[in-house]
Amino acid sequence: MIEDGHLISTNPASGAEAGRVPVADEKAVIAAVERAREAALWWQSLGWDGRKTRLLRWRTLLVERIQELAELAELESGKPVNDGIIEVTAAVEHLDWAAKNAKRVLGPRRMRTRLLLAEHVGHLEYQPYGVVGVIGPWNYPIVTPIGPISGALAAGNAVVFKPSEYTPVVGQWLADTFAEIVPEHPVLQAVHGLGDVGGALCRSGVQKVSFTGSTATGKKVMAACAENLVPVVIEAGGKDALIVDADADVAAAAEAAVWGSMTNAGQTCIGIERVYAVESVYDKFVDAVVEKAGKLRTGQEIGPITMPKQLDIIRDHIEDALAKGGRAVLGGADAVQAPYVSPTVLVDVPAHSSEMREETFGPTLTITKVRDADEAVQKANDSPYGLGGSVFGKKDAIRIARRLRSGMVAVNGTLTFVGMGNLPFGGVGESGFGRIHGEDGLREFARAKAITVRRARSLLPAMTFERTPAQVQQIVKALRLLYGRKP
Ligand code: NAD
């Protein structure tokens, strides 16, 4: 809600005000980007080691104030404090990894000489864009922005961050604590507002945008960025699948399926929304899931749904699944009791129902019986989304993981890939493109720059009008010698 030039965020459990921040207009966004441009030059002048020290100091601040940050996230998003603590843990991992590895991954290096240009030496380095705009969602208001912010800052960029309108206070806290560590220049700023402020950021003169949010908004962000050919990373929605193979540890698979689907009340981009279990373990798996999910309590392990309008979508999906022949083995049509949704497990849900095709973003899970792992892979891949996924099994588990059409897969676990700073994170299809985290995530925030340096006179000059026809023939001879033999 916007009131008197302020964005007011609301605690989803109580409806009480959680905090307020000033709203930015287009002019304010452009001014923030201008300030960031100056700040970026100073930040770059610190060099790899100067930036690393400061980023690691911010990392340590997050560790020291982890409880405060998790409580703030609970106040704004409803996320249980312990889940918030785990979220900060993942954020710290990415910050630490990016800070310690940026120089190795992006720093200047000499390239091996190529025979045809032996008189030249090549240099490769990755230079920062300048100012990066980061647009974030509310469901993981700490780790989702810190992933791209870590990569962008470690690469030498300044960042202007537009947090979700549902979690602006957490976003401002991140910018404020960074400024405690780096008070000299506004290297990380937050600008607040609704979608129009995100749109203004895309058009503000930033040189790269990292967007995390829904697929529909991702398309609008791309369109806005296209106006000035601003490159983008799109981290969008998902409909992740978990496969339970015949030789899986069924109890472990059930435990992971329940956590993967119900953590953060199911409001997780890489949350498990569909399970495909092979018939030999199906009954045992369903019983174990129902038993474990049935113990979760709303208001305790299952927090409130952060966005009130999501409650209607969750209800619609459950009702559509039931109307099309699905059965609720836990929860069901009455599961939605605003602001909570109790755990719901559905079976026999047809593939064309919205619960199977669209992002539900609630604590619901469908379980489908399949003949074998091949059918599981084929059904799991039958989705416009392709973000993460999970496989439980032994003999073929990694082979199955490779065949899933997604950016990440956890074998005998769920969501684990988000906790490793050295692994890339991102999707395919409607889940987006580009990567945050790891080496790919660092390169996402830098431009590859190639430099060649002549170190001797050219014996066979090719790139000059002064070459002679005889020299061209000699080049052809050398080419035949080097590359003319059939492999
Ligand atoms: P959203 O798309 O509604 O909003 C995301 C951000 O975009 C917000 O800050 C919003 O203000 C801004 N925005 C809205 N309209 C805009 C516009 N026209 N131009 C620029 N910015 C605009 O998403 P949400 O509801 O905040 O987040 C939930 C969604 O995010 C889910 O679909 C979830 O799967 C996805 N998500 C993806 C990842 C990932 O890494 N792939 C991580 C977390 C969440």
Short mmCIF file of C-alpha atoms and ligand atoms in Angstrom, two decimals:
data_model
loop_
_atom_site.label_atom_id
_atom_site.label_comp_id
_atom_site.label_asym_id
_atom_site.label_seq_id
_atom_site.Cartn_x
_atom_site.Cartn_y
_atom_site.Cartn_z
CA MET A 1 0.00 0.00 0.00
CA ILE A 2 1.25 3.50 -0.82
CA GLU A 3 0.37 6.37 1.54
CA ASP A 4 1.86 9.87 1.75
CA GLY A 5 4.77 9.02 -0.51
CA HIS A 6 5.58 5.90 1.50
CA LEU A 7 5.34 2.23 0.70
CA ILE A 8 3.83 0.44 3.69
CA SER A 9 4.48 -3.25 4.13
CA THR A 10 2.14 -5.44 6.09
CA ASN A 11 2.66 -8.46 8.30
CA PRO A 12 0.70 -11.16 6.47
CA ALA A 13 -0.25 -13.02 9.66
CA SER A 14 -1.65 -10.07 11.62
CA GLY A 15 -2.35 -7.47 8.94
CA ALA A 16 -0.45 -4.91 11.06
CA GLU A 17 2.04 -2.50 9.52
CA ALA A 18 5.50 -4.07 9.31
CA GLY A 19 7.34 -0.93 8.25
CA ARG A 20 7.49 1.86 5.67
CA VAL A 21 9.98 3.27 3.22
CA PRO A 22 9.85 6.30 0.90
CA VAL A 23 8.63 5.59 -2.64
CA ALA A 24 10.87 6.55 -5.56
CA ASP A 25 9.60 8.13 -8.76
CA GLU A 26 11.28 7.95 -12.16
CA LYS A 27 13.45 11.00 -11.41
CA ALA A 28 14.62 9.52 -8.13
CA VAL A 29 15.52 6.23 -9.83
CA ILE A 30 17.57 8.05 -12.47
CA ALA A 31 19.29 10.09 -9.75
CA ALA A 32 20.15 6.91 -7.83
CA VAL A 33 21.67 5.41 -10.98
CA GLU A 34 23.69 8.60 -11.58
CA ARG A 35 25.06 8.41 -8.03
CA ALA A 36 25.80 4.73 -8.58
CA ARG A 37 27.78 5.54 -11.71
CA GLU A 38 30.18 7.68 -9.68
CA ALA A 39 30.27 5.13 -6.89
CA ALA A 40 31.14 2.37 -9.36
CA LEU A 41 34.31 4.18 -10.43
CA TRP A 42 35.45 4.45 -6.81
CA TRP A 43 34.47 0.83 -6.12
CA GLN A 44 36.48 -0.30 -9.15
CA SER A 45 39.47 1.72 -7.97
CA LEU A 46 39.59 -0.41 -4.80
CA GLY A 47 40.71 -3.37 -6.89
CA TRP A 48 39.91 -7.04 -6.33
CA ASP A 49 41.39 -7.22 -2.86
CA GLY A 50 39.84 -3.97 -1.60
CA ARG A 51 36.39 -5.10 -2.73
CA LYS A 52 36.91 -8.58 -1.34
CA THR A 53 37.75 -7.27 2.14
CA ARG A 54 34.66 -5.08 2.24
CA LEU A 55 32.34 -7.79 0.90
CA LEU A 56 33.68 -10.21 3.52
CA ARG A 57 33.10 -7.61 6.24
CA TRP A 58 29.47 -7.35 5.07
CA ARG A 59 29.27 -11.15 5.12
CA THR A 60 30.43 -11.13 8.74
CA LEU A 61 27.86 -8.44 9.62
CA LEU A 62 25.11 -10.70 8.21
CA VAL A 63 26.36 -13.55 10.39
CA GLU A 64 26.50 -11.36 13.49
CA ARG A 65 23.01 -9.98 12.92
CA ILE A 66 21.40 -13.13 11.53
CA GLN A 67 18.64 -13.24 14.16
CA GLU A 68 17.67 -9.59 13.60
CA LEU A 69 17.47 -10.12 9.84
CA ALA A 70 15.46 -13.36 10.12
CA GLU A 71 13.01 -11.64 12.49
CA LEU A 72 12.61 -8.76 10.05
CA ALA A 73 11.90 -11.23 7.24
CA GLU A 74 9.28 -12.92 9.42
CA LEU A 75 7.66 -9.58 10.20
CA GLU A 76 7.32 -8.67 6.53
CA SER A 77 6.82 -12.00 4.77
CA GLY A 78 5.53 -14.30 7.51
CA LYS A 79 8.45 -16.70 6.99
CA PRO A 80 9.17 -18.61 10.23
CA VAL A 81 12.35 -17.27 11.88
CA ASN A 82 14.25 -20.56 11.58
CA ASP A 83 13.56 -20.65 7.84
CA GLY A 84 14.82 -17.05 7.66
CA ILE A 85 18.02 -18.10 9.43
CA ILE A 86 18.59 -20.84 6.85
CA GLU A 87 17.94 -18.30 4.11
CA VAL A 88 20.61 -15.96 5.51
CA THR A 89 22.98 -18.94 5.70
CA ALA A 90 22.64 -19.47 1.95
CA ALA A 91 23.07 -15.75 1.30
CA VAL A 92 26.30 -15.72 3.36
CA GLU A 93 27.62 -18.66 1.31
CA HIS A 94 27.10 -16.78 -1.98
CA LEU A 95 28.58 -13.55 -0.68
CA ASP A 96 31.62 -15.36 0.66
CA TRP A 97 32.17 -17.36 -2.53
CA ALA A 98 31.78 -14.40 -4.89
CA ALA A 99 34.10 -12.23 -2.79
CA LYS A 100 36.83 -14.88 -2.63
CA ASN A 101 36.66 -16.04 -6.24
CA ALA A 102 36.01 -12.91 -8.32
CA LYS A 103 39.69 -12.21 -8.97
CA ARG A 104 40.41 -15.79 -10.08
CA VAL A 105 37.34 -16.03 -12.33
CA LEU A 106 37.28 -12.52 -13.79
CA GLY A 107 40.82 -11.23 -13.44
CA PRO A 108 43.16 -10.64 -16.41
CA ARG A 109 44.90 -13.66 -17.91
CA ARG A 110 47.27 -14.30 -20.81
CA MET A 111 45.94 -16.64 -23.46
CA ARG A 112 47.96 -19.28 -25.29
CA THR A 113 49.33 -18.07 -28.59
CA ARG A 114 47.77 -19.46 -31.78
CA LEU A 115 50.13 -20.55 -34.50
CA LEU A 116 48.69 -18.46 -37.31
CA LEU A 117 49.11 -15.29 -35.27
CA ALA A 118 52.22 -16.36 -33.42
CA GLU A 119 53.57 -12.82 -33.32
CA HIS A 120 50.64 -11.69 -31.16
CA VAL A 121 49.82 -12.51 -27.58
CA GLY A 122 46.20 -12.53 -26.33
CA HIS A 123 44.85 -11.18 -23.06
CA LEU A 124 41.39 -11.90 -21.66
CA GLU A 125 39.70 -10.12 -18.81
CA TYR A 126 36.19 -9.52 -17.55
CA GLN A 127 35.32 -5.89 -16.97
CA PRO A 128 32.37 -4.68 -14.90
CA TYR A 129 29.33 -3.22 -16.65
CA GLY A 130 29.18 -0.16 -14.40
CA VAL A 131 25.75 -0.02 -12.76
CA VAL A 132 23.60 -3.13 -12.41
CA GLY A 133 19.88 -2.96 -11.58
CA VAL A 134 18.65 -5.81 -9.38
CA ILE A 135 14.88 -6.39 -9.15
CA GLY A 136 13.80 -8.83 -6.46
CA PRO A 137 10.81 -10.87 -5.28
CA TRP A 138 9.36 -11.19 -1.78
CA ASN A 139 9.45 -14.95 -1.22
CA TYR A 140 13.17 -15.13 -0.39
CA PRO A 141 13.86 -11.44 0.19
CA ILE A 142 17.39 -12.05 1.46
CA VAL A 143 19.03 -14.75 -0.66
CA THR A 144 17.41 -13.96 -4.01
CA PRO A 145 18.80 -10.42 -4.17
CA ILE A 146 22.08 -11.25 -2.42
CA GLY A 147 22.93 -13.81 -5.14
CA PRO A 148 23.08 -11.27 -7.99
CA ILE A 149 24.20 -8.42 -5.70
CA SER A 150 27.21 -10.49 -4.57
CA GLY A 151 28.16 -11.33 -8.15
CA ALA A 152 27.64 -7.78 -9.40
CA LEU A 153 29.58 -6.12 -6.57
CA ALA A 154 32.42 -8.64 -6.61
CA ALA A 155 32.77 -8.05 -10.36
CA GLY A 156 33.23 -4.33 -9.69
CA ASN A 157 29.77 -2.91 -10.40
CA ALA A 158 27.64 -0.62 -8.26
CA VAL A 159 24.06 -1.85 -7.71
CA VAL A 160 20.67 -0.15 -7.56
CA PHE A 161 18.27 -2.64 -5.99
CA LYS A 162 14.48 -2.53 -6.26
CA PRO A 163 13.10 -4.93 -3.63
CA SER A 164 9.60 -6.36 -3.81
CA GLU A 165 6.85 -4.04 -2.59
CA TYR A 166 5.99 -6.81 -0.07
CA THR A 167 9.43 -6.81 1.54
CA PRO A 168 10.90 -3.32 1.16
CA VAL A 169 12.13 -3.06 4.76
CA VAL A 170 14.32 -6.16 4.42
CA GLY A 171 15.63 -4.68 1.15
CA GLN A 172 16.42 -1.36 2.81
CA TRP A 173 18.12 -3.21 5.70
CA LEU A 174 20.46 -4.87 3.20
CA ALA A 175 21.39 -1.52 1.61
CA ASP A 176 21.77 0.18 5.02
CA THR A 177 24.02 -2.50 6.48
CA PHE A 178 26.18 -2.47 3.35
CA ALA A 179 26.51 1.30 3.79
CA GLU A 180 27.70 0.71 7.37
CA ILE A 181 30.59 -1.29 5.93
CA VAL A 182 31.11 0.92 2.87
CA PRO A 183 30.11 4.45 3.96
CA GLU A 184 32.26 6.32 1.40
CA HIS A 185 30.03 6.01 -1.68
CA PRO A 186 26.54 4.63 -2.45
CA VAL A 187 27.76 1.40 -3.99
CA LEU A 188 24.54 -0.42 -3.08
CA GLN A 189 21.30 1.58 -2.99
CA ALA A 190 17.67 0.54 -2.66
CA VAL A 191 14.80 2.23 -4.53
CA HIS A 192 11.24 1.38 -3.59
CA GLY A 193 7.83 1.17 -5.15
CA LEU A 194 5.53 -0.98 -7.25
CA GLY A 195 6.19 -2.44 -10.68
CA ASP A 196 6.51 0.99 -12.33
CA VAL A 197 9.64 1.66 -10.27
CA GLY A 198 11.11 -1.62 -11.53
CA GLY A 199 10.23 -0.51 -15.07
CA ALA A 200 11.88 2.87 -14.45
CA LEU A 201 15.03 1.07 -13.27
CA CYS A 202 15.15 -0.93 -16.52
CA ARG A 203 15.01 2.35 -18.51
CA SER A 204 17.24 4.40 -16.19
CA GLY A 205 20.57 3.89 -17.92
CA VAL A 206 21.69 0.83 -15.92
CA GLN A 207 23.96 -1.37 -17.99
CA LYS A 208 22.61 -4.73 -16.89
CA VAL A 209 19.47 -5.92 -15.13
CA SER A 210 19.11 -9.00 -12.96
CA PHE A 211 15.46 -9.81 -12.47
CA THR A 212 14.01 -12.41 -10.11
CA GLY A 213 10.24 -12.80 -10.07
CA SER A 214 7.35 -14.21 -12.06
CA THR A 215 7.62 -15.21 -15.71
CA ALA A 216 4.95 -12.68 -16.72
CA THR A 217 6.88 -9.80 -15.14
CA GLY A 218 10.15 -11.17 -16.54
CA LYS A 219 8.75 -10.69 -20.05
CA LYS A 220 7.86 -7.06 -19.24
CA VAL A 221 11.35 -6.49 -17.84
CA MET A 222 12.88 -7.90 -21.02
CA ALA A 223 10.68 -5.66 -23.15
CA ALA A 224 11.64 -2.57 -21.14
CA CYS A 225 15.33 -3.48 -21.28
CA ALA A 226 15.11 -4.14 -25.02
CA GLU A 227 14.41 -0.42 -25.60
CA ASN A 228 18.06 0.37 -24.83
CA LEU A 229 19.52 -3.07 -25.53
CA VAL A 230 20.22 -3.57 -21.83
CA PRO A 231 21.19 -7.21 -21.21
CA VAL A 232 19.16 -9.12 -18.63
CA VAL A 233 19.25 -12.21 -16.45
CA ILE A 234 15.77 -13.62 -15.89
CA GLU A 235 15.22 -15.83 -12.83
CA ALA A 236 11.55 -16.67 -13.11
CA GLY A 237 8.98 -19.18 -11.90
CA GLY A 238 9.03 -22.95 -11.76
CA LYS A 239 6.96 -26.10 -11.45
CA ASP A 240 9.68 -28.40 -10.23
CA ALA A 241 9.35 -32.16 -10.23
CA LEU A 242 10.75 -34.83 -7.93
CA ILE A 243 11.22 -38.36 -9.28
CA VAL A 244 11.15 -41.38 -6.99
CA ASP A 245 12.82 -44.34 -8.70
CA ALA A 246 12.29 -48.00 -7.77
CA ASP A 247 15.51 -48.25 -5.75
CA ALA A 248 14.98 -45.01 -3.80
CA ASP A 249 15.09 -44.69 -0.03
CA VAL A 250 11.35 -44.05 0.16
CA ALA A 251 11.32 -42.55 3.66
CA ALA A 252 14.06 -40.08 2.72
CA ALA A 253 12.26 -39.23 -0.53
CA ALA A 254 9.02 -38.56 1.36
CA GLU A 255 10.77 -36.38 3.91
CA ALA A 256 12.44 -34.37 1.12
CA ALA A 257 9.22 -34.09 -0.90
CA VAL A 258 7.37 -32.70 2.12
CA TRP A 259 10.09 -30.20 2.94
CA GLY A 260 10.70 -29.26 -0.69
CA SER A 261 7.04 -28.60 -1.32
CA MET A 262 5.93 -27.08 1.99
CA THR A 263 8.89 -25.02 3.19
CA ASN A 264 8.11 -21.30 3.14
CA ALA A 265 4.45 -22.40 2.82
CA GLY A 266 5.25 -23.62 -0.70
CA GLN A 267 6.21 -20.13 -1.84
CA THR A 268 9.53 -21.25 -3.30
CA CYS A 269 10.57 -20.83 -6.92
CA ILE A 270 12.48 -24.13 -6.75
CA GLY A 271 9.78 -25.71 -4.57
CA ILE A 272 8.69 -29.25 -5.46
CA GLU A 273 5.16 -29.08 -6.87
CA ARG A 274 4.95 -32.42 -8.70
CA VAL A 275 6.17 -35.89 -7.77
CA TYR A 276 6.43 -38.84 -10.18
CA ALA A 277 6.85 -42.09 -8.24
CA VAL A 278 7.36 -45.46 -9.96
CA GLU A 279 4.58 -47.94 -9.24
CA SER A 280 6.61 -50.35 -7.11
CA VAL A 281 7.18 -47.66 -4.43
CA TYR A 282 4.16 -45.44 -5.07
CA ASP A 283 1.83 -46.61 -2.26
CA LYS A 284 4.55 -46.62 0.37
CA PHE A 285 5.69 -43.16 -0.75
CA VAL A 286 2.17 -41.65 -0.68
CA ASP A 287 1.55 -43.04 2.82
CA ALA A 288 4.85 -41.63 4.10
CA VAL A 289 4.20 -38.19 2.58
CA VAL A 290 0.70 -38.01 4.08
CA GLU A 291 2.00 -39.10 7.46
CA LYS A 292 4.79 -36.48 7.49
CA ALA A 293 2.87 -33.59 5.91
CA GLY A 294 -0.07 -34.26 8.25
CA LYS A 295 2.12 -33.31 11.22
CA LEU A 296 2.89 -29.80 9.92
CA ARG A 297 0.96 -27.03 11.65
CA THR A 298 -0.18 -23.78 10.10
CA GLY A 299 1.11 -20.83 12.08
CA GLN A 300 4.14 -22.92 13.12
CA GLU A 301 6.12 -24.74 10.42
CA ILE A 302 3.73 -23.45 7.75
CA GLY A 303 3.62 -19.65 7.78
CA PRO A 304 0.96 -17.45 6.20
CA ILE A 305 0.66 -16.84 2.47
CA THR A 306 2.48 -13.56 1.95
CA MET A 307 0.45 -12.17 -0.98
CA PRO A 308 -3.29 -12.28 -0.19
CA LYS A 309 -4.20 -12.63 -3.90
CA GLN A 310 -2.21 -15.88 -4.07
CA LEU A 311 -4.81 -17.54 -1.81
CA ASP A 312 -7.35 -17.47 -4.66
CA ILE A 313 -4.86 -19.04 -7.07
CA ILE A 314 -4.05 -21.85 -4.63
CA ARG A 315 -7.78 -22.48 -4.01
CA ASP A 316 -8.50 -22.46 -7.77
CA HIS A 317 -5.73 -24.96 -8.47
CA ILE A 318 -6.93 -27.36 -5.76
CA GLU A 319 -10.56 -27.08 -6.91
CA ASP A 320 -9.59 -27.54 -10.56
CA ALA A 321 -7.56 -30.66 -9.69
CA LEU A 322 -10.49 -32.15 -7.74
CA ALA A 323 -13.04 -31.21 -10.43
CA LYS A 324 -10.94 -32.95 -13.08
CA GLY A 325 -10.79 -36.24 -11.18
CA GLY A 326 -7.96 -35.73 -8.68
CA ARG A 327 -8.26 -36.88 -5.05
CA ALA A 328 -7.04 -35.14 -1.92
CA VAL A 329 -5.30 -37.60 0.40
CA LEU A 330 -4.50 -34.72 2.75
CA GLY A 331 -6.09 -31.27 2.97
CA GLY A 332 -8.18 -30.40 -0.05
CA ALA A 333 -10.88 -27.91 -0.93
CA ASP A 334 -11.05 -26.46 2.59
CA ALA A 335 -7.29 -26.13 3.01
CA VAL A 336 -7.32 -22.42 2.27
CA GLN A 337 -8.19 -20.53 5.47
CA ALA A 338 -6.77 -17.02 4.99
CA PRO A 339 -4.02 -16.18 5.57
CA TYR A 340 -3.00 -19.85 5.89
CA VAL A 341 -3.17 -22.90 3.66
CA SER A 342 -2.88 -26.28 5.34
CA PRO A 343 -0.74 -28.96 3.70
CA THR A 344 -2.53 -30.55 0.76
CA VAL A 345 -1.47 -33.70 -1.06
CA LEU A 346 -3.30 -34.62 -4.28
CA VAL A 347 -3.16 -37.83 -6.31
CA ASP A 348 -4.61 -38.92 -9.68
CA VAL A 349 -4.52 -35.31 -10.88
CA PRO A 350 -4.77 -35.11 -14.69
CA ALA A 351 -1.78 -33.62 -16.48
CA HIS A 352 -3.84 -30.81 -18.04
CA SER A 353 -5.12 -29.36 -14.75
CA SER A 354 -3.76 -26.02 -13.55
CA GLU A 355 -2.30 -27.71 -10.44
CA MET A 356 -0.01 -29.67 -12.79
CA ARG A 357 0.83 -26.93 -15.29
CA GLU A 358 0.91 -23.57 -13.50
CA GLU A 359 2.92 -22.36 -10.54
CA THR A 360 0.70 -22.91 -7.46
CA PHE A 361 3.03 -21.30 -4.89
CA GLY A 362 1.32 -22.88 -1.90
CA PRO A 363 1.88 -25.91 0.36
CA THR A 364 0.37 -28.36 -2.13
CA LEU A 365 1.89 -31.41 -3.79
CA THR A 366 0.65 -33.73 -6.51
CA ILE A 367 1.88 -37.32 -6.67
CA THR A 368 1.55 -39.25 -9.93
CA LYS A 369 2.15 -42.98 -10.37
CA VAL A 370 4.42 -43.88 -13.32
CA ARG A 371 5.55 -47.17 -14.86
CA ASP A 372 9.27 -46.44 -14.69
CA ALA A 373 11.88 -43.69 -14.63
CA ASP A 374 11.56 -43.08 -18.39
CA GLU A 375 7.91 -42.19 -18.02
CA ALA A 376 8.77 -40.05 -14.98
CA VAL A 377 11.34 -38.06 -16.97
CA GLN A 378 8.99 -37.63 -19.91
CA LYS A 379 6.18 -36.35 -17.64
CA ALA A 380 8.48 -34.16 -15.53
CA ASN A 381 9.80 -32.53 -18.72
CA ASP A 382 6.30 -31.91 -20.06
CA SER A 383 6.20 -28.38 -18.63
CA PRO A 384 6.88 -24.93 -20.00
CA TYR A 385 9.00 -24.32 -16.89
CA GLY A 386 12.42 -25.82 -16.17
CA LEU A 387 14.00 -24.39 -13.05
CA GLY A 388 15.15 -27.11 -10.61
CA GLY A 389 14.20 -30.66 -9.77
CA SER A 390 15.04 -33.66 -7.68
CA VAL A 391 15.69 -37.38 -8.11
CA PHE A 392 15.60 -40.06 -5.44
CA GLY A 393 17.21 -43.34 -6.39
CA LYS A 394 20.52 -45.18 -6.53
CA LYS A 395 21.66 -46.93 -9.71
CA ASP A 396 20.34 -44.48 -12.35
CA ALA A 397 19.83 -41.33 -10.28
CA ILE A 398 22.50 -39.16 -11.89
CA ARG A 399 21.57 -40.33 -15.38
CA ILE A 400 17.95 -39.35 -14.65
CA ALA A 401 19.11 -35.99 -13.26
CA ARG A 402 20.97 -35.25 -16.51
CA ARG A 403 17.84 -35.94 -18.55
CA LEU A 404 15.65 -33.48 -16.63
CA ARG A 405 15.03 -30.30 -18.60
CA SER A 406 16.06 -27.84 -15.90
CA GLY A 407 18.96 -25.73 -14.72
CA MET A 408 19.57 -27.59 -11.45
CA VAL A 409 18.79 -31.02 -9.98
CA ALA A 410 19.34 -32.38 -6.47
CA VAL A 411 19.96 -36.12 -6.22
CA ASN A 412 18.75 -37.63 -2.96
CA GLY A 413 17.94 -34.17 -1.64
CA THR A 414 15.86 -31.13 -2.54
CA LEU A 415 16.79 -27.51 -3.20
CA THR A 416 20.38 -28.27 -2.10
CA PHE A 417 21.96 -26.68 -5.19
CA VAL A 418 20.94 -23.24 -3.89
CA GLY A 419 23.27 -23.70 -0.92
CA MET A 420 26.52 -24.20 -2.86
CA GLY A 421 28.28 -20.97 -3.77
CA ASN A 422 30.29 -22.61 -6.54
CA LEU A 423 27.27 -23.89 -8.50
CA PRO A 424 25.30 -21.81 -11.01
CA PHE A 425 21.61 -21.13 -10.47
CA GLY A 426 19.03 -20.47 -13.18
CA GLY A 427 16.45 -22.07 -15.40
CA VAL A 428 15.41 -22.92 -18.94
CA GLY A 429 12.23 -22.15 -20.90
CA GLU A 430 9.65 -20.11 -18.97
CA SER A 431 11.90 -20.27 -15.90
CA GLY A 432 14.26 -17.80 -17.54
CA PHE A 433 17.86 -17.66 -18.69
CA GLY A 434 21.26 -16.50 -17.55
CA ARG A 435 22.82 -17.62 -14.29
CA ILE A 436 23.51 -16.23 -10.86
CA HIS A 437 25.93 -17.86 -8.32
CA GLY A 438 29.23 -19.55 -9.05
CA GLU A 439 31.61 -18.77 -11.90
CA ASP A 440 28.79 -18.33 -14.43
CA GLY A 441 27.06 -15.97 -12.01
CA LEU A 442 30.18 -13.82 -11.73
CA ARG A 443 30.67 -13.69 -15.51
CA GLU A 444 27.03 -12.64 -15.87
CA PHE A 445 27.97 -9.28 -14.33
CA ALA A 446 31.04 -8.57 -16.47
CA ARG A 447 31.86 -8.11 -20.12
CA ALA A 448 34.48 -10.35 -21.65
CA LYS A 449 37.24 -8.17 -23.05
CA ALA A 450 39.78 -9.46 -25.55
CA ILE A 451 43.11 -7.68 -26.17
CA THR A 452 45.86 -8.76 -28.56
CA VAL A 453 49.39 -7.36 -28.30
CA ARG A 454 51.95 -7.63 -31.05
CA ARG A 455 55.26 -8.89 -29.74
CA ALA A 456 57.18 -9.31 -33.02
CA ARG A 457 57.09 -8.42 -36.68
CA SER A 458 54.65 -10.56 -38.74
CA LEU A 459 56.44 -13.16 -40.80
CA LEU A 460 53.30 -13.86 -42.81
CA PRO A 461 51.29 -10.64 -42.61
CA ALA A 462 47.61 -11.31 -43.30
CA MET A 463 45.82 -8.25 -42.01
CA THR A 464 47.41 -5.52 -44.09
CA PHE A 465 47.15 -4.21 -47.65
CA GLU A 466 50.92 -4.50 -47.78
CA ARG A 467 50.93 -8.30 -47.93
CA THR A 468 52.09 -9.77 -51.24
CA PRO A 469 50.32 -12.47 -53.26
CA ALA A 470 53.27 -14.74 -52.51
CA GLN A 471 52.73 -14.24 -48.76
CA VAL A 472 49.04 -15.13 -49.14
CA GLN A 473 50.10 -18.35 -50.87
CA GLN A 474 52.49 -19.05 -48.01
CA ILE A 475 49.62 -18.55 -45.55
CA VAL A 476 47.54 -21.07 -47.54
CA LYS A 477 50.48 -23.49 -47.40
CA ALA A 478 50.77 -23.07 -43.65
CA LEU A 479 47.00 -23.54 -43.32
CA ARG A 480 47.15 -26.79 -45.28
CA LEU A 481 50.03 -27.99 -43.15
CA LEU A 482 48.30 -27.15 -39.91
CA TYR A 483 44.66 -27.90 -40.63
CA GLY A 484 44.51 -29.60 -44.00
CA ARG A 485 44.67 -33.20 -42.81
CA LYS A 486 41.35 -35.08 -42.39
CA PRO A 487 40.88 -36.16 -38.79
P1 NAD B 1 6.67 -10.40 -9.43
O1 NAD B 1 7.02 -10.74 -10.83
O2 NAD B 1 5.28 -10.01 -9.14
O3 NAD B 1 7.58 -9.20 -8.88
C1 NAD B 1 8.99 -9.28 -8.85
C2 NAD B 1 9.56 -7.88 -8.83
O4 NAD B 1 9.30 -7.25 -10.09
C3 NAD B 1 8.98 -6.98 -7.77
O5 NAD B 1 10.01 -6.20 -7.20
C4 NAD B 1 8.01 -6.11 -8.57
O6 NAD B 1 7.76 -4.85 -7.98
C5 NAD B 1 8.76 -5.96 -9.86
N1 NAD B 1 7.93 -5.59 -11.01
C6 NAD B 1 6.59 -5.78 -11.20
N2 NAD B 1 6.21 -5.31 -12.40
C7 NAD B 1 7.32 -4.83 -13.01
C8 NAD B 1 7.58 -4.24 -14.27
N3 NAD B 1 6.61 -4.05 -15.17
N4 NAD B 1 8.85 -3.88 -14.57
C9 NAD B 1 9.85 -4.10 -13.69
N5 NAD B 1 9.67 -4.65 -12.47
C10 NAD B 1 8.42 -5.02 -12.13
O7 NAD B 1 7.11 -11.67 -8.56
P2 NAD B 1 6.89 -11.91 -7.00
O8 NAD B 1 5.46 -12.20 -6.77
O9 NAD B 1 7.55 -10.83 -6.22
O10 NAD B 1 7.75 -13.22 -6.77
C11 NAD B 1 7.27 -14.51 -6.94
C12 NAD B 1 7.71 -15.07 -8.26
O11 NAD B 1 9.13 -15.03 -8.32
C13 NAD B 1 7.36 -16.53 -8.45
O12 NAD B 1 6.96 -16.74 -9.78
C14 NAD B 1 8.66 -17.25 -8.16
O13 NAD B 1 8.76 -18.51 -8.75
C15 NAD B 1 9.64 -16.29 -8.72
N6 NAD B 1 10.96 -16.49 -8.13
C16 NAD B 1 11.96 -16.97 -8.93
C17 NAD B 1 13.20 -17.20 -8.38
C18 NAD B 1 14.33 -17.71 -9.23
O14 NAD B 1 15.47 -17.60 -8.81
N7 NAD B 1 14.10 -18.27 -10.40
C19 NAD B 1 13.44 -16.94 -7.03
C20 NAD B 1 12.40 -16.47 -6.25
C21 NAD B 1 11.17 -16.23 -6.82
#
